[in-house]
């Protein structure tokens, strides 16, 4: 379940979520750690990176409309105290979905899909491709043993997931920046600052022209916090949910690899991930979408994520950090389930042809 997110399965024996994905591809990280051929390990990492990227792109094709709705709900009423007379074009997820679809069509609901693909490749390719190697390094550093020779150590698994999530978010930050700005744009019911990019390339070109490399990576710190928090919680909770369901509902057909188990575990885990991640998601969205300062360095509204947290809460109240929560949850759960479906297909292809 990524965090801009994708889900990852866990083993019945307490193996964490990412472990199951690697095992599903037939290239478990434990085998990679023990192989005597570096080339084989490199192929394993590259295939896992490719599979994670392709599966997450397939999933985001279907869940991107909820990302558009979430972005607009989070930007609505930015730094404005709520009053009875405040005009809000978007009242809830269903109404926002209807308003955008009715007035902007399918293209409006799929705004930002192009840079969304690139972000998924950077984020989930990195998370899936490098989780096992990073986890192996942490296990050897703290225990002196490989990760496959002992029971899982949850803090180390969480740390590995968080580190990979943050690295992926850093690499994909320019694409998340353009995606957010394209999704907020509307000729009918605009919220937040309107950047009016005509395409992903137009957005990247204008950002580079106005701010150079610093402009492309504006808001990266908030995105890393967001991805780190989401990845850590996801890996720690998904495995427990999946193991619990497979142990207690096996007699109903919910075994470790069934779609039903993946669905239930994804939806339960999604709630916890959204609860922890949504405040960081609101801050990340606002940091990315704000206009540049008059001096050309930094944003006009927020200098850093901590100031964004403070100004948002002090002006709009604590629960403003949970704007777009339902849209976030409705995106995260289906994204995880679709991710599993596509991963299984890629796994089957890999076994037969690679």
Coordinates of N, CA and C in Angstrom, one line a residue, residues 107-294:
X107 N -11.0 13.5 -18.2 CA -9.7 14.1 -18.2 C -9.4 14.8 -16.9
X108 N -10.4 15.5 -16.3 CA -10.3 16.2 -15.1 C -10.0 15.2 -13.9
X109 N -10.7 14.1 -13.9 CA -10.5 13.1 -12.9 C -9.1 12.3 -13.0
X110 N -8.5 12.4 -14.2 CA -7.2 11.7 -14.4 C -6.1 12.8 -14.5
X111 N -6.3 14.0 -14.0 CA -5.2 14.9 -14.1 C -4.0 14.4 -13.3
X112 N -2.9 14.7 -13.8 CA -1.6 14.3 -13.1 C -1.3 12.9 -13.2
X113 N -2.0 12.1 -14.1 CA -1.7 10.7 -14.3 C -0.3 10.5 -14.8
X114 N 0.2 11.3 -15.8 CA 1.5 11.1 -16.3 C 2.6 11.2 -15.3
X115 N 2.7 12.3 -14.6 CA 3.7 12.4 -13.5 C 3.5 11.4 -12.4
X116 N 2.2 11.0 -12.3 CA 1.9 10.0 -11.3 C 2.5 8.7 -11.6
X117 N 2.6 8.3 -12.9 CA 3.3 7.1 -13.3 C 4.7 7.2 -12.9
X118 N 5.4 8.3 -13.2 CA 6.8 8.5 -13.0 C 7.1 8.4 -11.5
X119 N 6.2 9.0 -10.7 CA 6.4 9.0 -9.2 C 6.3 7.6 -8.7
X120 N 5.3 6.8 -9.2 CA 5.2 5.4 -8.8 C 6.4 4.6 -9.1
X121 N 7.0 4.8 -10.3 CA 8.2 4.1 -10.7 C 9.3 4.4 -9.7
X122 N 9.5 5.7 -9.4 CA 10.6 6.1 -8.5 C 10.3 5.6 -7.1
X123 N 9.1 5.7 -6.6 CA 8.8 5.4 -5.2 C 8.7 3.9 -5.0
X124 N 7.9 3.2 -5.7 CA 7.7 1.8 -5.4 C 8.7 0.9 -6.1
X125 N 9.3 1.3 -7.2 CA 10.5 0.6 -7.7 C 11.6 0.6 -6.7
X126 N 11.8 1.7 -6.0 CA 12.9 1.8 -5.0 C 12.5 1.0 -3.8
X127 N 11.3 1.2 -3.3 CA 10.8 0.5 -2.1 C 10.9 -1.0 -2.3
X128 N 10.5 -1.6 -3.4 CA 10.5 -3.0 -3.6 C 11.9 -3.5 -3.9
X129 N 12.6 -2.8 -4.8 CA 13.8 -3.2 -5.3 C 14.9 -3.2 -4.2
X130 N 14.9 -2.3 -3.3 CA 16.0 -2.1 -2.4 C 15.6 -2.4 -0.9
X131 N 14.4 -2.8 -0.7 CA 14.0 -3.2 0.7 C 14.8 -4.3 1.3
X132 N 14.9 -5.4 0.5 CA 15.6 -6.6 1.0 C 17.1 -6.3 1.2
X133 N 17.8 -5.7 0.3 CA 19.2 -5.4 0.6 C 19.4 -4.5 1.8
X134 N 18.6 -3.5 1.9 CA 18.7 -2.6 3.1 C 18.4 -3.3 4.4
X135 N 17.4 -4.1 4.4 CA 17.1 -4.9 5.5 C 18.2 -5.8 5.9
X136 N 18.8 -6.5 4.9 CA 19.9 -7.3 5.2 C 21.1 -6.6 5.8
X137 N 21.4 -5.4 5.3 CA 22.5 -4.6 5.9 C 22.2 -4.3 7.4
X138 N 20.9 -3.9 7.7 CA 20.5 -3.6 9.1 C 20.6 -4.8 10.0
X139 N 20.2 -6.0 9.5 CA 20.2 -7.2 10.3 C 21.7 -7.6 10.6
X140 N 22.5 -7.5 9.6 CA 23.9 -7.8 9.9 C 24.6 -6.8 10.8
X141 N 24.2 -5.6 10.6 CA 24.9 -4.5 11.5 C 24.5 -4.6 12.9
X142 N 23.2 -5.0 13.2 CA 22.7 -5.0 14.6 C 22.7 -6.4 15.2
X143 N 22.7 -7.4 14.4 CA 22.7 -8.8 15.0 C 23.8 -9.7 14.6
X144 N 24.5 -9.3 13.5 CA 25.6 -10.1 13.0 C 25.2 -11.3 12.2
X145 N 23.9 -11.4 11.9 CA 23.3 -12.5 11.2 C 22.4 -12.0 10.1
X146 N 22.2 -12.8 9.0 CA 21.4 -12.5 7.9 C 19.9 -12.5 8.4
X147 N 19.1 -11.8 7.7 CA 17.7 -11.7 8.1 C 16.9 -13.0 7.9
X148 N 17.4 -13.9 7.1 CA 16.6 -15.2 6.9 C 17.0 -16.2 8.0
X149 N 18.0 -15.9 8.8 CA 18.4 -16.9 9.8 C 17.8 -16.8 11.1
X150 N 16.9 -15.9 11.3 CA 16.3 -15.6 12.6 C 14.9 -15.1 12.5
X151 N 14.2 -15.0 13.6 CA 12.8 -14.4 13.6 C 12.9 -12.9 13.2
X152 N 11.8 -12.5 12.5 CA 11.8 -11.1 12.1 C 11.9 -10.1 13.3
X153 N 12.6 -9.1 13.1 CA 12.8 -8.0 14.2 C 12.0 -6.8 13.6
X154 N 10.9 -6.6 14.2 CA 10.0 -5.5 13.6 C 10.6 -4.2 13.5
X155 N 11.3 -3.6 14.6 CA 11.9 -2.3 14.4 C 12.9 -2.2 13.2
X156 N 13.6 -3.3 13.0 CA 14.6 -3.2 11.8 C 13.8 -3.3 10.5
X157 N 12.7 -4.1 10.5 CA 11.9 -4.1 9.3 C 11.2 -2.7 9.0
X158 N 10.8 -2.1 10.1 CA 10.1 -0.8 10.0 C 11.2 0.2 9.5
X159 N 12.4 0.2 10.1 CA 13.4 1.1 9.7 C 13.8 0.9 8.2
X160 N 13.9 -0.3 7.7 CA 14.2 -0.6 6.3 C 13.1 -0.1 5.4
X161 N 11.9 -0.3 5.8 CA 10.8 0.2 5.0 C 10.7 1.7 4.9
X162 N 11.0 2.3 6.1 CA 11.0 3.8 6.2 C 12.1 4.4 5.3
X163 N 13.3 3.8 5.4 CA 14.4 4.3 4.7 C 14.2 4.2 3.2
X164 N 13.7 3.1 2.7 CA 13.4 2.9 1.3 C 12.3 3.8 0.8
X165 N 11.3 4.0 1.6 CA 10.2 4.9 1.3 C 10.7 6.3 1.1
X166 N 11.5 6.8 2.1 CA 12.1 8.1 2.0 C 13.0 8.3 0.8
X167 N 13.8 7.3 0.5 CA 14.6 7.4 -0.7 C 13.8 7.5 -2.0
X168 N 12.8 6.6 -2.1 CA 11.9 6.7 -3.2 C 11.2 8.0 -3.4
X169 N 10.7 8.6 -2.3 CA 10.1 9.9 -2.3 C 11.0 11.0 -2.7
X170 N 12.3 10.9 -2.3 CA 13.2 11.9 -2.7 C 13.5 11.8 -4.2
X171 N 13.6 10.6 -4.7 CA 13.9 10.5 -6.2 C 12.7 10.9 -7.0
X172 N 11.5 10.7 -6.5 CA 10.3 11.0 -7.3 C 9.7 12.4 -7.0
X173 N 10.4 13.2 -6.1 CA 9.8 14.4 -5.7 C 9.4 15.4 -6.8
X174 N 10.3 15.6 -7.9 CA 9.9 16.5 -8.9 C 8.6 16.1 -9.6
X175 N 8.3 14.8 -9.8 CA 7.1 14.3 -10.4 C 5.9 14.5 -9.5
X176 N 6.1 14.3 -8.2 CA 5.0 14.5 -7.3 C 4.6 16.0 -7.2
X177 N 5.6 16.9 -7.3 CA 5.4 18.3 -7.4 C 4.5 18.7 -8.6
X178 N 4.9 18.2 -9.8 CA 4.1 18.5 -10.9 C 2.7 17.9 -10.9
X179 N 2.6 16.7 -10.4 CA 1.4 16.0 -10.2 C 0.4 16.8 -9.3
X180 N 0.9 17.2 -8.2 CA 0.0 17.9 -7.3 C -0.5 19.2 -7.9
X181 N 0.4 19.9 -8.6 CA 0.0 21.2 -9.2 C -1.0 21.0 -10.3
X182 N -0.8 19.9 -11.1 CA -1.8 19.7 -12.2 C -3.1 19.2 -11.6
X183 N -3.1 18.5 -10.5 CA -4.4 18.0 -10.0 C -5.2 19.1 -9.3
X184 N -4.5 20.1 -8.8 CA -5.2 21.2 -8.2 C -5.9 22.2 -9.2
X185 N -5.4 22.2 -10.4 CA -5.8 23.1 -11.4 C -7.3 22.8 -11.9
X186 N -8.1 23.9 -11.9 CA -9.5 23.7 -12.4 C -10.0 25.1 -12.9
X187 N -10.7 25.0 -14.0 CA -11.3 26.2 -14.5 C -12.7 26.4 -13.9
X188 N -13.2 25.4 -13.3 CA -14.6 25.5 -12.7 C -14.6 25.8 -11.2
X189 N -13.8 25.0 -10.4 CA -13.8 25.2 -9.0 C -12.4 25.1 -8.5
X190 N -11.6 26.2 -8.7 CA -10.2 26.2 -8.3 C -10.0 26.3 -6.8
X191 N -9.0 25.6 -6.3 CA -8.6 25.7 -4.9 C -7.1 25.8 -4.9
X192 N -6.6 26.5 -3.9 CA -5.1 26.7 -3.9 C -4.6 27.5 -5.0
X193 N -3.3 27.7 -5.0 CA -2.7 28.5 -6.1 C -2.8 27.7 -7.4
X194 N -3.1 28.4 -8.5 CA -3.3 27.7 -9.8 C -2.0 28.0 -10.7
X195 N -1.3 26.9 -11.0 CA -0.1 26.9 -11.8 C -0.3 26.8 -13.3
X196 N -1.4 26.2 -13.7 CA -1.9 26.1 -15.0 C -0.8 25.6 -16.0
X197 N -0.3 24.4 -15.7 CA 0.6 23.7 -16.6 C -0.2 23.0 -17.7
X198 N 0.3 23.0 -18.9 CA -0.5 22.4 -20.0 C -0.1 20.9 -20.1
X199 N 1.0 20.5 -19.5 CA 1.5 19.1 -19.6 C 2.6 18.9 -18.5
X200 N 3.0 17.6 -18.3 CA 4.0 17.4 -17.4 C 5.3 18.0 -17.8
X201 N 5.6 17.9 -19.0 CA 6.9 18.6 -19.5 C 6.8 20.1 -19.4
X202 N 5.7 20.7 -19.6 CA 5.5 22.1 -19.5 C 5.7 22.5 -18.0
X203 N 5.2 21.7 -17.1 CA 5.4 22.0 -15.7 C 6.9 21.9 -15.3
X204 N 7.5 20.8 -15.7 CA 9.0 20.6 -15.4 C 9.8 21.8 -16.0
X205 N 9.5 22.2 -17.2 CA 10.2 23.2 -17.8 C 10.1 24.6 -17.1
X206 N 8.8 24.9 -16.7 CA 8.6 26.2 -16.0 C 9.2 26.2 -14.6
X207 N 9.2 25.1 -13.9 CA 9.8 25.0 -12.6 C 11.3 25.2 -12.7
X208 N 11.9 24.5 -13.7 CA 13.3 24.6 -13.9 C 13.7 26.1 -14.3
X209 N 12.9 26.7 -15.1 CA 13.2 28.0 -15.5 C 13.1 29.0 -14.4
X210 N 12.1 28.8 -13.5 CA 12.0 29.8 -12.4 C 12.8 29.5 -11.2
X211 N 13.1 28.2 -10.9 CA 13.8 27.9 -9.7 C 15.0 26.9 -9.8
X212 N 15.2 26.4 -11.0 CA 16.4 25.5 -11.2 C 16.2 24.2 -10.4
X213 N 17.3 23.6 -10.0 CA 17.2 22.3 -9.3 C 16.5 22.5 -8.0
X214 N 16.7 23.6 -7.3 CA 16.1 23.8 -6.0 C 14.6 23.9 -6.2
X215 N 14.1 24.5 -7.3 CA 12.7 24.5 -7.5 C 12.1 23.2 -7.8
X216 N 12.8 22.3 -8.5 CA 12.3 21.0 -8.8 C 12.2 20.1 -7.5
X217 N 13.0 20.4 -6.5 CA 13.0 19.6 -5.3 C 12.4 20.4 -4.1
X218 N 11.6 21.4 -4.4 CA 10.9 22.1 -3.3 C 9.8 21.2 -2.8
X219 N 9.8 21.1 -1.4 CA 8.8 20.3 -0.8 C 9.3 18.8 -0.6
X220 N 10.5 18.5 -1.0 CA 11.0 17.1 -0.9 C 11.0 16.7 0.5
X221 N 11.4 17.6 1.5 CA 11.5 17.2 2.9 C 10.1 16.7 3.4
X222 N 9.1 17.4 3.0 CA 7.7 17.0 3.5 C 7.3 15.7 2.8
X223 N 7.7 15.5 1.6 CA 7.4 14.2 0.9 C 8.1 13.0 1.5
X224 N 9.3 13.3 2.0 CA 10.1 12.2 2.6 C 9.5 11.8 4.0
X225 N 9.0 12.8 4.7 CA 8.4 12.6 6.0 C 7.1 11.8 5.7
X226 N 6.4 12.1 4.7 CA 5.1 11.5 4.4 C 5.4 10.0 4.0
X227 N 6.3 9.8 3.1 CA 6.6 8.4 2.6 C 7.2 7.6 3.7
X228 N 8.1 8.2 4.5 CA 8.7 7.4 5.6 C 7.7 7.0 6.6
X229 N 6.8 7.9 7.0 CA 5.7 7.5 8.0 C 4.8 6.4 7.4
X230 N 4.4 6.6 6.2 CA 3.5 5.6 5.6 C 4.1 4.3 5.4
X231 N 5.3 4.2 4.9 CA 6.0 2.9 4.7 C 6.2 2.2 6.0
X232 N 6.6 2.9 7.0 CA 6.9 2.3 8.3 C 5.7 1.6 8.9
X233 N 4.6 2.4 8.9 CA 3.4 1.9 9.5 C 2.8 0.7 8.7
X234 N 2.9 0.9 7.4 CA 2.4 -0.2 6.5 C 3.0 -1.5 6.7
X235 N 4.3 -1.5 6.7 CA 5.1 -2.8 6.9 C 4.9 -3.4 8.2
X236 N 4.7 -2.6 9.3 CA 4.5 -3.1 10.6 C 3.1 -3.7 10.8
X237 N 2.1 -3.1 10.2 CA 0.8 -3.5 10.5 C 0.2 -4.5 9.5
X238 N 0.6 -4.4 8.2 CA 0.1 -5.3 7.2 C 0.4 -6.8 7.5
X239 N 1.6 -7.0 7.9 CA 2.0 -8.4 8.2 C 1.2 -9.0 9.3
X240 N 0.9 -8.2 10.4 CA 0.2 -8.7 11.5 C -1.3 -9.0 11.1
X241 N -1.9 -8.0 10.3 CA -3.2 -8.2 9.9 C -3.4 -9.5 9.0
X242 N -2.5 -9.6 8.1 CA -2.5 -10.8 7.2 C -2.3 -12.1 7.9
X243 N -1.4 -12.1 8.8 CA -1.2 -13.3 9.6 C -2.4 -13.7 10.5
X244 N -3.0 -12.7 11.1 CA -4.1 -12.9 12.0 C -5.3 -13.4 11.1
X245 N -5.5 -12.8 10.0 CA -6.7 -13.3 9.1 C -6.4 -14.7 8.7
X246 N -5.2 -15.0 8.2 CA -5.0 -16.4 7.7 C -5.0 -17.4 8.8
X247 N -4.7 -17.1 10.0 CA -4.7 -18.0 11.1 C -6.1 -18.3 11.6
X248 N -6.9 -17.2 11.7 CA -8.3 -17.4 12.3 C -9.4 -17.6 11.3
X249 N -9.2 -17.3 10.0 CA -10.2 -17.5 9.0 C -9.8 -18.4 7.9
X250 N -8.9 -19.3 8.2 CA -8.4 -20.2 7.2 C -9.6 -21.2 6.8
X251 N -10.4 -21.5 7.8 CA -11.5 -22.5 7.5 C -12.6 -21.9 6.6
X252 N -12.5 -20.6 6.4 CA -13.4 -19.9 5.5 C -12.8 -19.6 4.1
X253 N -11.6 -20.1 3.9 CA -10.9 -20.0 2.7 C -10.0 -18.8 2.6
X254 N -9.8 -18.1 3.8 CA -8.9 -17.0 3.8 C -7.5 -17.5 4.1
X255 N -6.8 -18.1 3.2 CA -5.5 -18.5 3.4 C -4.5 -17.4 3.1
X256 N -3.2 -17.7 3.3 CA -2.2 -16.7 3.3 C -2.1 -16.0 1.9
X257 N -2.5 -16.7 0.8 CA -2.3 -16.1 -0.5 C -3.6 -15.8 -1.2
X258 N -4.7 -15.9 -0.5 CA -6.0 -15.6 -1.1 C -6.3 -14.1 -1.3
X259 N -7.0 -13.8 -2.4 CA -7.4 -12.4 -2.6 C -8.2 -11.8 -1.5
X260 N -9.1 -12.6 -0.9 CA -9.9 -12.2 0.2 C -9.0 -11.7 1.4
X261 N -8.0 -12.5 1.7 CA -7.0 -12.1 2.8 C -6.3 -10.8 2.5
X262 N -5.9 -10.7 1.2 CA -5.2 -9.5 0.8 C -6.2 -8.3 0.9
X263 N -7.4 -8.5 0.5 CA -8.4 -7.4 0.6 C -8.6 -6.9 2.0
X264 N -8.9 -7.9 2.9 CA -9.2 -7.5 4.3 C -8.0 -6.9 5.0
X265 N -6.8 -7.5 4.8 CA -5.6 -6.9 5.4 C -5.3 -5.5 4.9
X266 N -5.5 -5.3 3.6 CA -5.3 -4.0 3.0 C -6.2 -3.0 3.5
X267 N -7.5 -3.3 3.7 CA -8.4 -2.3 4.1 C -8.2 -1.9 5.6
X268 N -7.9 -2.9 6.4 CA -7.6 -2.6 7.8 C -6.3 -1.8 8.0
X269 N -5.3 -2.3 7.3 CA -4.0 -1.6 7.3 C -4.1 -0.2 6.8
X270 N -4.9 0.0 5.7 CA -5.1 1.3 5.1 C -5.6 2.3 6.1
X271 N -6.5 1.9 7.0 CA -7.0 2.8 8.0 C -5.8 3.4 8.9
X272 N -5.0 2.4 9.4 CA -3.9 2.8 10.3 C -2.9 3.7 9.5
X273 N -2.6 3.3 8.3 CA -1.6 4.1 7.5 C -2.2 5.5 7.3
X274 N -3.4 5.6 6.9 CA -4.0 7.0 6.7 C -4.0 7.8 7.9
X275 N -4.3 7.1 9.1 CA -4.4 7.9 10.3 C -3.0 8.5 10.6
X276 N -2.0 7.8 10.4 CA -0.6 8.3 10.7 C -0.1 9.2 9.5
X277 N -0.5 8.9 8.3 CA 0.1 9.6 7.2 C -0.6 10.8 6.7
X278 N -1.9 10.9 7.0 CA -2.7 12.0 6.4 C -2.2 13.4 6.8
X279 N -1.8 13.7 8.1 CA -1.3 15.0 8.4 C 0.0 15.3 7.6
X280 N 0.8 14.4 7.3 CA 2.0 14.6 6.5 C 1.6 14.8 5.0
X281 N 0.5 14.1 4.6 CA 0.0 14.3 3.3 C -0.5 15.6 3.0
X282 N -1.3 16.2 4.0 CA -1.8 17.5 3.8 C -0.7 18.6 3.7
X283 N 0.3 18.4 4.6 CA 1.4 19.3 4.6 C 2.2 19.2 3.3
X284 N 2.4 18.0 2.8 CA 3.1 17.8 1.6 C 2.4 18.4 0.4
X285 N 1.1 18.2 0.3 CA 0.3 18.8 -0.7 C 0.4 20.3 -0.8
X286 N 0.3 20.9 0.4 CA 0.4 22.4 0.5 C 1.8 22.9 0.2
X287 N 2.8 22.2 0.7 CA 4.2 22.6 0.4 C 4.4 22.6 -1.1
X288 N 3.9 21.6 -1.8 CA 4.1 21.4 -3.2 C 3.3 22.5 -4.0
X289 N 2.1 22.8 -3.6 CA 1.2 23.6 -4.5 C 1.4 25.1 -4.3
X290 N 2.0 25.5 -3.2 CA 2.2 26.9 -2.9 C 3.0 27.6 -4.0
X291 N 2.7 28.9 -4.2 CA 3.4 29.6 -5.2 C 4.8 30.0 -4.7
X292 N 5.7 30.4 -5.6 CA 7.0 30.8 -5.1 C 7.0 32.2 -4.5
X293 N 7.9 32.4 -3.6 CA 8.0 33.7 -2.9 C 8.4 34.8 -3.9
X294 N 8.2 36.0 -3.6 CA 8.6 37.1 -4.5 C 10.0 37.2 -4.7

